PDB file of N, CA and C in Angstrom:
ATOM      1  N   MET A   1      75.770 125.615  74.949  1.00 98.00           N
ATOM      2  CA  MET A   1      76.933 126.199  74.848  1.00 98.00           C
ATOM      3  C   MET A   1      77.023 127.701  75.379  1.00 98.00           C
ATOM      4  N   LYS A   2      78.203 128.077  75.975  1.00 98.00           N
ATOM      5  CA  LYS A   2      78.230 129.405  76.430  1.00 98.00           C
ATOM      6  C   LYS A   2      79.559 130.149  75.700  1.00 98.00           C
ATOM      7  N   ALA A   3      79.274 131.399  75.507  1.00 98.00           N
ATOM      8  CA  ALA A   3      80.450 132.119  74.958  1.00 98.00           C
ATOM      9  C   ALA A   3      80.786 133.002  76.104  1.00 98.00           C
ATOM     10  N   ILE A   4      82.074 133.092  76.643  1.00 98.00           N
ATOM     11  CA  ILE A   4      82.414 133.905  77.779  1.00 98.00           C
ATOM     12  C   ILE A   4      83.551 134.688  77.377  1.00 98.00           C
ATOM     13  N   TRP A   5      83.559 136.063  77.874  1.00 98.00           N
ATOM     14  CA  TRP A   5      84.702 136.983  77.718  1.00 98.00           C
ATOM     15  C   TRP A   5      84.549 137.949  78.828  1.00 98.00           C
ATOM     16  N   ASN A   6      85.815 138.138  79.378  1.00 97.00           N
ATOM     17  CA  ASN A   6      85.992 139.074  80.560  1.00 97.00           C
ATOM     18  C   ASN A   6      85.076 138.644  81.731  1.00 97.00           C
ATOM     19  N   ASP A   7      85.138 137.253  81.903  1.00 97.00           N
ATOM     20  CA  ASP A   7      84.543 136.508  83.051  1.00 97.00           C
ATOM     21  C   ASP A   7      82.993 136.686  83.012  1.00 97.00           C
ATOM     22  N   THR A   8      82.356 136.990  81.662  1.00 98.00           N
ATOM     23  CA  THR A   8      80.931 137.375  81.436  1.00 98.00           C
ATOM     24  C   THR A   8      80.348 136.400  80.375  1.00 98.00           C
ATOM     25  N   VAL A   9      79.228 135.735  80.586  1.00 98.00           N
ATOM     26  CA  VAL A   9      78.602 135.108  79.771  1.00 98.00           C
ATOM     27  C   VAL A   9      77.936 136.044  78.662  1.00 98.00           C
ATOM     28  N   ILE A  10      78.351 136.062  77.419  1.00 98.00           N
ATOM     29  CA  ILE A  10      77.810 136.903  76.417  1.00 98.00           C
ATOM     30  C   ILE A  10      76.902 136.178  75.457  1.00 98.00           C
ATOM     31  N   ALA A  11      76.741 134.954  75.538  1.00 98.00           N
ATOM     32  CA  ALA A  11      75.772 134.244  74.665  1.00 98.00           C
ATOM     33  C   ALA A  11      75.645 132.809  75.335  1.00 98.00           C
ATOM     34  N   GLU A  12      74.476 132.397  75.158  1.00 98.00           N
ATOM     35  CA  GLU A  12      74.228 130.898  75.667  1.00 98.00           C
ATOM     36  C   GLU A  12      73.249 130.379  74.906  1.00 98.00           C
ATOM     37  N   SER A  13      73.455 129.090  74.397  1.00 98.00           N
ATOM     38  CA  SER A  13      72.340 128.285  73.564  1.00 98.00           C
ATOM     39  C   SER A  13      72.699 126.847  73.687  1.00 98.00           C
ATOM     40  N   ASP A  14      71.543 126.047  73.643  1.00 97.00           N
ATOM     41  CA  ASP A  14      71.671 124.563  73.511  1.00 97.00           C
ATOM     42  C   ASP A  14      71.405 124.266  72.066  1.00 97.00           C
ATOM     43  N   ASP A  15      71.377 125.217  71.147  1.00 97.00           N
ATOM     44  CA  ASP A  15      71.112 124.935  69.762  1.00 97.00           C
ATOM     45  C   ASP A  15      72.173 125.724  68.864  1.00 97.00           C
ATOM     46  N   THR A  16      73.394 125.469  69.083  1.00 98.00           N
ATOM     47  CA  THR A  16      74.355 126.051  68.045  1.00 98.00           C
ATOM     48  C   THR A  16      74.648 125.183  67.002  1.00 98.00           C
ATOM     49  N   ILE A  17      75.201 125.768  65.808  1.00 98.00           N
ATOM     50  CA  ILE A  17      75.476 125.068  64.788  1.00 98.00           C
ATOM     51  C   ILE A  17      77.037 125.109  64.433  1.00 98.00           C
ATOM     52  N   VAL A  18      77.787 123.940  64.303  1.00 97.00           N
ATOM     53  CA  VAL A  18      79.201 124.004  64.203  1.00 97.00           C
ATOM     54  C   VAL A  18      79.587 123.837  62.709  1.00 97.00           C
ATOM     55  N   VAL A  19      80.195 124.852  62.247  1.00 96.00           N
ATOM     56  CA  VAL A  19      80.825 124.960  60.880  1.00 96.00           C
ATOM     57  C   VAL A  19      82.172 125.385  61.095  1.00 96.00           C
ATOM     58  N   GLU A  20      83.192 124.586  60.331  1.00 95.00           N
ATOM     59  CA  GLU A  20      84.493 124.670  60.458  1.00 95.00           C
ATOM     60  C   GLU A  20      85.028 124.998  61.884  1.00 95.00           C
ATOM     61  N   ASN A  21      84.620 124.237  62.818  1.00 96.00           N
ATOM     62  CA  ASN A  21      84.984 124.133  64.197  1.00 96.00           C
ATOM     63  C   ASN A  21      84.597 125.557  65.054  1.00 96.00           C
ATOM     64  N   ASN A  22      83.708 126.107  64.413  1.00 97.00           N
ATOM     65  CA  ASN A  22      83.147 127.357  65.101  1.00 97.00           C
ATOM     66  C   ASN A  22      81.593 127.046  65.403  1.00 97.00           C
ATOM     67  N   HIS A  23      81.240 127.400  66.713  1.00 98.00           N
ATOM     68  CA  HIS A  23      79.869 127.294  67.094  1.00 98.00           C
ATOM     69  C   HIS A  23      79.236 128.582  66.737  1.00 98.00           C
ATOM     70  N   TYR A  24      78.237 128.592  65.826  1.00 98.00           N
ATOM     71  CA  TYR A  24      77.479 129.588  65.543  1.00 98.00           C
ATOM     72  C   TYR A  24      76.173 129.625  66.510  1.00 98.00           C
ATOM     73  N   PHE A  25      76.143 130.763  67.325  1.00 98.00           N
ATOM     74  CA  PHE A  25      74.819 130.829  68.185  1.00 98.00           C
ATOM     75  C   PHE A  25      73.720 131.531  67.471  1.00 98.00           C
ATOM     76  N   PRO A  26      72.488 131.110  67.765  1.00 98.00           N
ATOM     77  CA  PRO A  26      71.354 131.843  67.198  1.00 98.00           C
ATOM     78  C   PRO A  26      71.222 133.049  67.575  1.00 98.00           C
ATOM     79  N   PRO A  27      70.901 134.168  66.688  1.00 97.00           N
ATOM     80  CA  PRO A  27      70.854 135.520  67.126  1.00 97.00           C
ATOM     81  C   PRO A  27      69.998 135.981  68.360  1.00 97.00           C
ATOM     82  N   GLN A  28      69.017 135.196  68.735  1.00 98.00           N
ATOM     83  CA  GLN A  28      68.390 135.504  70.060  1.00 98.00           C
ATOM     84  C   GLN A  28      69.092 135.040  71.154  1.00 98.00           C
ATOM     85  N   SER A  29      70.103 134.289  70.946  1.00 98.00           N
ATOM     86  CA  SER A  29      70.987 133.714  72.183  1.00 98.00           C
ATOM     87  C   SER A  29      72.006 134.689  72.672  1.00 98.00           C
ATOM     88  N   ILE A  30      72.363 135.760  71.861  1.00 98.00           N
ATOM     89  CA  ILE A  30      73.414 136.664  72.518  1.00 98.00           C
ATOM     90  C   ILE A  30      72.656 137.691  73.284  1.00 98.00           C
ATOM     91  N   LYS A  31      73.569 138.276  74.320  1.00 98.00           N
ATOM     92  CA  LYS A  31      73.076 139.215  75.134  1.00 98.00           C
ATOM     93  C   LYS A  31      73.528 140.558  74.510  1.00 98.00           C
ATOM     94  N   LYS A  32      72.581 141.244  73.823  1.00 98.00           N
ATOM     95  CA  LYS A  32      72.746 142.324  72.938  1.00 98.00           C
ATOM     96  C   LYS A  32      73.415 143.352  73.656  1.00 98.00           C
ATOM     97  N   GLU A  33      73.327 143.569  75.095  1.00 98.00           N
ATOM     98  CA  GLU A  33      74.016 144.572  75.694  1.00 98.00           C
ATOM     99  C   GLU A  33      75.444 144.627  75.701  1.00 98.00           C
ATOM    100  N   PHE A  34      75.974 143.501  75.142  1.00 98.00           N
ATOM    101  CA  PHE A  34      77.482 143.468  75.155  1.00 98.00           C
ATOM    102  C   PHE A  34      78.047 143.540  73.821  1.00 98.00           C
ATOM    103  N   PHE A  35      77.264 143.805  72.722  1.00 98.00           N
ATOM    104  CA  PHE A  35      77.503 143.743  71.453  1.00 98.00           C
ATOM    105  C   PHE A  35      77.387 145.151  70.725  1.00 98.00           C
ATOM    106  N   LYS A  36      78.428 145.615  70.083  1.00 98.00           N
ATOM    107  CA  LYS A  36      78.290 146.945  69.293  1.00 98.00           C
ATOM    108  C   LYS A  36      78.629 146.573  67.831  1.00 98.00           C
ATOM    109  N   GLU A  37      77.876 147.079  66.769  1.00 97.00           N
ATOM    110  CA  GLU A  37      78.091 146.867  65.449  1.00 97.00           C
ATOM    111  C   GLU A  37      79.597 147.402  65.110  1.00 97.00           C
ATOM    112  N   SER A  38      80.183 146.744  64.196  1.00 98.00           N
ATOM    113  CA  SER A  38      81.619 147.263  63.728  1.00 98.00           C
ATOM    114  C   SER A  38      81.259 147.540  62.236  1.00 98.00           C
ATOM    115  N   LYS A  39      82.277 148.252  61.847  1.00 98.00           N
ATOM    116  CA  LYS A  39      82.226 148.602  60.357  1.00 98.00           C
ATOM    117  C   LYS A  39      82.981 147.611  59.550  1.00 98.00           C
ATOM    118  N   THR A  40      83.538 146.617  60.361  1.00 98.00           N
ATOM    119  CA  THR A  40      84.516 145.570  59.503  1.00 98.00           C
ATOM    120  C   THR A  40      83.682 144.669  58.828  1.00 98.00           C
ATOM    121  N   HIS A  41      84.136 144.100  57.593  1.00 98.00           N
ATOM    122  CA  HIS A  41      83.468 143.163  56.892  1.00 98.00           C
ATOM    123  C   HIS A  41      84.640 142.282  56.149  1.00 98.00           C
ATOM    124  N   THR A  42      84.364 141.224  56.097  1.00 98.00           N
ATOM    125  CA  THR A  42      85.239 140.152  55.310  1.00 98.00           C
ATOM    126  C   THR A  42      84.319 139.061  54.430  1.00 98.00           C
ATOM    127  N   THR A  43      84.968 138.536  53.396  1.00 96.00           N
ATOM    128  CA  THR A  43      84.224 137.697  52.568  1.00 96.00           C
ATOM    129  C   THR A  43      84.846 136.168  52.684  1.00 96.00           C
ATOM    130  N   CYS A  44      83.942 135.377  52.816  1.00 96.00           N
ATOM    131  CA  CYS A  44      84.300 133.885  52.862  1.00 96.00           C
ATOM    132  C   CYS A  44      83.805 133.362  51.453  1.00 96.00           C
ATOM    133  N   PRO A  45      84.612 132.568  50.582  1.00 94.00           N
ATOM    134  CA  PRO A  45      84.216 132.358  49.359  1.00 94.00           C
ATOM    135  C   PRO A  45      83.011 131.377  49.279  1.00 94.00           C
ATOM    136  N   TRP A  46      82.631 130.666  50.381  1.00 95.00           N
ATOM    137  CA  TRP A  46      81.536 129.859  50.256  1.00 95.00           C
ATOM    138  C   TRP A  46      80.332 130.283  51.096  1.00 95.00           C
ATOM    139  N   LYS A  47      80.507 131.248  52.097  1.00 97.00           N
ATOM    140  CA  LYS A  47      79.426 131.596  52.998  1.00 97.00           C
ATOM    141  C   LYS A  47      78.913 132.992  52.661  1.00 97.00           C
ATOM    142  N   GLY A  48      79.826 133.951  52.113  1.00 96.00           N
ATOM    143  CA  GLY A  48      79.236 135.312  51.769  1.00 96.00           C
ATOM    144  C   GLY A  48      80.104 136.233  52.655  1.00 96.00           C
ATOM    145  N   GLN A  49      79.362 137.430  52.717  1.00 96.00           N
ATOM    146  CA  GLN A  49      80.149 138.575  53.376  1.00 96.00           C
ATOM    147  C   GLN A  49      79.701 138.539  54.995  1.00 96.00           C
ATOM    148  N   ALA A  50      80.758 138.573  55.701  1.00 98.00           N
ATOM    149  CA  ALA A  50      80.604 138.605  57.217  1.00 98.00           C
ATOM    150  C   ALA A  50      80.572 139.960  57.816  1.00 98.00           C
ATOM    151  N   SER A  51      79.695 140.167  58.698  1.00 98.00           N
ATOM    152  CA  SER A  51      79.847 141.454  59.600  1.00 98.00           C
ATOM    153  C   SER A  51      80.269 141.184  60.846  1.00 98.00           C
ATOM    154  N   TYR A  52      80.703 142.096  61.508  1.00 98.00           N
ATOM    155  CA  TYR A  52      81.423 141.932  62.941  1.00 98.00           C
ATOM    156  C   TYR A  52      80.730 142.727  64.042  1.00 98.00           C
ATOM    157  N   TYR A  53      80.922 142.318  65.225  1.00 98.00           N
ATOM    158  CA  TYR A  53      80.658 143.045  66.451  1.00 98.00           C
ATOM    159  C   TYR A  53      81.830 143.044  67.299  1.00 98.00           C
ATOM    160  N   THR A  54      81.946 144.369  67.938  1.00 98.00           N
ATOM    161  CA  THR A  54      82.863 144.474  68.996  1.00 98.00           C
ATOM    162  C   THR A  54      82.094 144.117  70.279  1.00 98.00           C
ATOM    163  N   VAL A  55      82.867 143.297  71.101  1.00 98.00           N
ATOM    164  CA  VAL A  55      82.334 142.786  72.438  1.00 98.00           C
ATOM    165  C   VAL A  55      82.682 143.830  73.523  1.00 98.00           C
ATOM    166  N   SER A  56      81.797 144.329  74.342  1.00 98.00           N
ATOM    167  CA  SER A  56      82.208 145.339  75.195  1.00 98.00           C
ATOM    168  C   SER A  56      81.638 144.794  76.748  1.00 98.00           C
ATOM    169  N   VAL A  57      82.538 144.466  77.586  1.00 98.00           N
ATOM    170  CA  VAL A  57      82.125 143.960  78.940  1.00 98.00           C
ATOM    171  C   VAL A  57      82.852 144.805  79.979  1.00 98.00           C
ATOM    172  N   ASN A  58      82.114 145.288  80.955  1.00 95.00           N
ATOM    173  CA  ASN A  58      82.818 146.009  82.155  1.00 95.00           C
ATOM    174  C   ASN A  58      83.779 146.987  81.636  1.00 95.00           C
ATOM    175  N   GLY A  59      83.456 147.791  80.716  1.00 95.00           N
ATOM    176  CA  GLY A  59      84.497 148.742  80.294  1.00 95.00           C
ATOM    177  C   GLY A  59      85.661 148.378  79.357  1.00 95.00           C
ATOM    178  N   ALA A  60      85.689 147.003  79.075  1.00 98.00           N
ATOM    179  CA  ALA A  60      86.667 146.450  78.207  1.00 98.00           C
ATOM    180  C   ALA A  60      86.128 146.214  76.822  1.00 98.00           C
ATOM    181  N   GLU A  61      86.874 146.416  75.825  1.00 98.00           N
ATOM    182  CA  GLU A  61      86.504 146.206  74.515  1.00 98.00           C
ATOM    183  C   GLU A  61      87.223 145.056  73.780  1.00 98.00           C
ATOM    184  N   ASN A  62      86.683 144.185  73.101  1.00 98.00           N
ATOM    185  CA  ASN A  62      87.183 143.261  72.178  1.00 98.00           C
ATOM    186  C   ASN A  62      86.837 143.491  70.856  1.00 98.00           C
ATOM    187  N   LYS A  63      87.636 144.234  70.034  1.00 98.00           N
ATOM    188  CA  LYS A  63      87.266 144.640  68.681  1.00 98.00           C
ATOM    189  C   LYS A  63      87.038 143.552  67.728  1.00 98.00           C
ATOM    190  N   ASP A  64      85.935 143.534  67.105  1.00 98.00           N
ATOM    191  CA  ASP A  64      85.498 142.424  66.060  1.00 98.00           C
ATOM    192  C   ASP A  64      85.602 140.967  66.483  1.00 98.00           C
ATOM    193  N   ALA A  65      85.370 140.932  67.714  1.00 98.00           N
ATOM    194  CA  ALA A  65      85.518 139.497  68.397  1.00 98.00           C
ATOM    195  C   ALA A  65      84.363 138.496  68.034  1.00 98.00           C
ATOM    196  N   ALA A  66      83.367 139.062  67.332  1.00 98.00           N
ATOM    197  CA  ALA A  66      82.306 138.233  66.992  1.00 98.00           C
ATOM    198  C   ALA A  66      81.843 138.552  65.505  1.00 98.00           C
ATOM    199  N   TRP A  67      81.416 137.522  64.835  1.00 98.00           N
ATOM    200  CA  TRP A  67      80.877 137.748  63.363  1.00 98.00           C
ATOM    201  C   TRP A  67      79.584 136.959  63.087  1.00 98.00           C
ATOM    202  N   TYR A  68      79.010 137.486  61.991  1.00 98.00           N
ATOM    203  CA  TYR A  68      77.844 136.757  61.552  1.00 98.00           C
ATOM    204  C   TYR A  68      77.692 137.006  60.011  1.00 98.00           C
ATOM    205  N   TYR A  69      76.717 136.409  59.466  1.00 98.00           N
ATOM    206  CA  TYR A  69      76.559 136.488  58.109  1.00 98.00           C
ATOM    207  C   TYR A  69      74.905 136.956  57.839  1.00 98.00           C
ATOM    208  N   PRO A  70      74.756 138.317  57.717  1.00 96.00           N
ATOM    209  CA  PRO A  70      73.276 138.741  57.538  1.00 96.00           C
ATOM    210  C   PRO A  70      72.716 138.106  56.367  1.00 96.00           C
ATOM    211  N   GLU A  71      73.340 137.886  55.180  1.00 94.00           N
ATOM    212  CA  GLU A  71      73.031 137.403  54.010  1.00 94.00           C
ATOM    213  C   GLU A  71      74.037 136.151  53.684  1.00 94.00           C
ATOM    214  N   VAL A  72      73.584 135.100  53.191  1.00 94.00           N
ATOM    215  CA  VAL A  72      74.505 133.886  53.035  1.00 94.00           C
ATOM    216  C   VAL A  72      74.267 133.194  51.659  1.00 94.00           C
ATOM    217  N   SER A  73      75.264 132.514  51.212  1.00 92.00           N
ATOM    218  CA  SER A  73      74.791 131.756  50.189  1.00 92.00           C
ATOM    219  C   SER A  73      73.989 130.512  50.350  1.00 92.00           C
ATOM    220  N   GLU A  74      73.601 129.864  49.315  1.00 93.00           N
ATOM    221  CA  GLU A  74      72.557 128.616  49.533  1.00 93.00           C
ATOM    222  C   GLU A  74      73.293 127.591  50.462  1.00 93.00           C
ATOM    223  N   LEU A  75      74.572 127.557  50.355  1.00 92.00           N
ATOM    224  CA  LEU A  75      75.298 126.493  51.083  1.00 92.00           C
ATOM    225  C   LEU A  75      75.310 126.690  52.642  1.00 92.00           C
ATOM    226  N   ALA A  76      75.125 128.067  52.939  1.00 96.00           N
ATOM    227  CA  ALA A  76      75.279 128.513  54.343  1.00 96.00           C
ATOM    228  C   ALA A  76      74.116 128.833  54.967  1.00 96.00           C
ATOM    229  N   LYS A  77      72.907 128.430  54.386  1.00 96.00           N
ATOM    230  CA  LYS A  77      71.654 129.152  54.958  1.00 96.00           C
ATOM    231  C   LYS A  77      71.306 128.726  56.433  1.00 96.00           C
ATOM    232  N   ALA A  78      71.896 127.709  56.823  1.00 97.00           N
ATOM    233  CA  ALA A  78      71.561 127.265  58.318  1.00 97.00           C
ATOM    234  C   ALA A  78      72.197 128.380  59.261  1.00 97.00           C
ATOM    235  N   ILE A  79      73.217 129.065  58.788  1.00 98.00           N
ATOM    236  CA  ILE A  79      73.904 129.985  59.885  1.00 98.00           C
ATOM    237  C   ILE A  79      73.507 131.435  59.678  1.00 98.00           C
ATOM    238  N   LYS A  80      72.527 131.574  58.676  1.00 97.00           N
ATOM    239  CA  LYS A  80      72.248 133.041  58.493  1.00 97.00           C
ATOM    240  C   LYS A  80      71.945 133.844  59.706  1.00 97.00           C
ATOM    241  N   GLY A  81      72.635 135.046  60.143  1.00 97.00           N
ATOM    242  CA  GLY A  81      72.304 135.587  61.268  1.00 97.00           C
ATOM    243  C   GLY A  81      72.913 135.055  62.538  1.00 97.00           C
ATOM    244  N   HIS A  82      73.443 133.894  62.313  1.00 98.00           N
ATOM    245  CA  HIS A  82      74.126 133.131  63.592  1.00 98.00           C
ATOM    246  C   HIS A  82      75.262 134.030  64.081  1.00 98.00           C
ATOM    247  N   VAL A  83      75.753 133.931  65.379  1.00 98.00           N
ATOM    248  CA  VAL A  83      76.925 134.717  65.631  1.00 98.00           C
ATOM    249  C   VAL A  83      78.042 133.627  66.281  1.00 98.00           C
ATOM    250  N   ALA A  84      79.168 133.779  65.655  1.00 98.00           N
ATOM    251  CA  ALA A  84      80.463 132.954  66.167  1.00 98.00           C
ATOM    252  C   ALA A  84      81.504 133.897  66.763  1.00 98.00           C
ATOM    253  N   PHE A  85      82.431 133.410  67.365  1.00 98.00           N
ATOM    254  CA  PHE A  85      83.481 134.056  68.204  1.00 98.00           C
ATOM    255  C   PHE A  85      84.867 133.602  68.059  1.00 98.00           C
ATOM    256  N   TRP A  86      85.774 134.567  68.401  1.00 98.00           N
ATOM    257  CA  TRP A  86      87.222 134.437  68.346  1.00 98.00           C
ATOM    258  C   TRP A  86      87.825 135.290  69.131  1.00 98.00           C
ATOM    259  N   LYS A  87      89.097 135.618  69.019  1.00 98.00           N
ATOM    260  CA  LYS A  87      89.797 136.690  69.633  1.00 98.00           C
ATOM    261  C   LYS A  87      89.765 136.568  71.225  1.00 98.00           C
ATOM    262  N   GLY A  88      89.864 135.277  71.779  1.00 97.00           N
ATOM    263  CA  GLY A  88      89.845 135.194  73.226  1.00 97.00           C
ATOM    264  C   GLY A  88      88.516 134.965  73.928  1.00 97.00           C
ATOM    265  N   VAL A  89      87.459 134.825  73.172  1.00 98.00           N
ATOM    266  CA  VAL A  89      86.185 134.636  73.535  1.00 98.00           C
ATOM    267  C   VAL A  89      86.116 132.998  73.696  1.00 98.00           C
ATOM    268  N   THR A  90      85.871 132.474  74.850  1.00 98.00           N
ATOM    269  CA  THR A  90      85.913 131.068  75.327  1.00 98.00           C
ATOM    270  C   THR A  90      84.582 130.569  74.991  1.00 98.00           C
ATOM    271  N   VAL A  91      84.435 129.547  74.118  1.00 98.00           N
ATOM    272  CA  VAL A  91      83.159 128.810  73.844  1.00 98.00           C
ATOM    273  C   VAL A  91      83.302 127.538  74.553  1.00 98.00           C
ATOM    274  N   THR A  92      82.336 127.311  75.581  1.00 98.00           N
ATOM    275  CA  THR A  92      82.334 125.929  76.284  1.00 98.00           C
ATOM    276  C   THR A  92      80.979 125.475  76.595  1.00 98.00           C
ATOM    277  N   LYS A  93      80.940 124.137  77.195  1.00 96.00           N
ATOM    278  CA  LYS A  93      79.647 123.698  77.497  1.00 96.00           C
ATOM    279  C   LYS A  93      79.157 124.310  78.840  1.00 96.00           C
TER     280      LYS A  93
END
């Protein structure tokens, strides 16, 4: 799977985990040069507290376009640290 934004592959993996129709990419599969930590956090009732990244490619920013769970509930342990996308990031084969 590939995550693409602004015509650039920002993550790529053959080992994503699908939860609630979102592909979660292993942390080592993201291209860290395109990710900046955000101060945004949200809470999922069964996964835990999500943290966000702003994606930055070729001078354009997509605020909070990626999220991950640094700590998770027992039910979501498979996706701990994995990164998922939204806000116009295309995830495709």
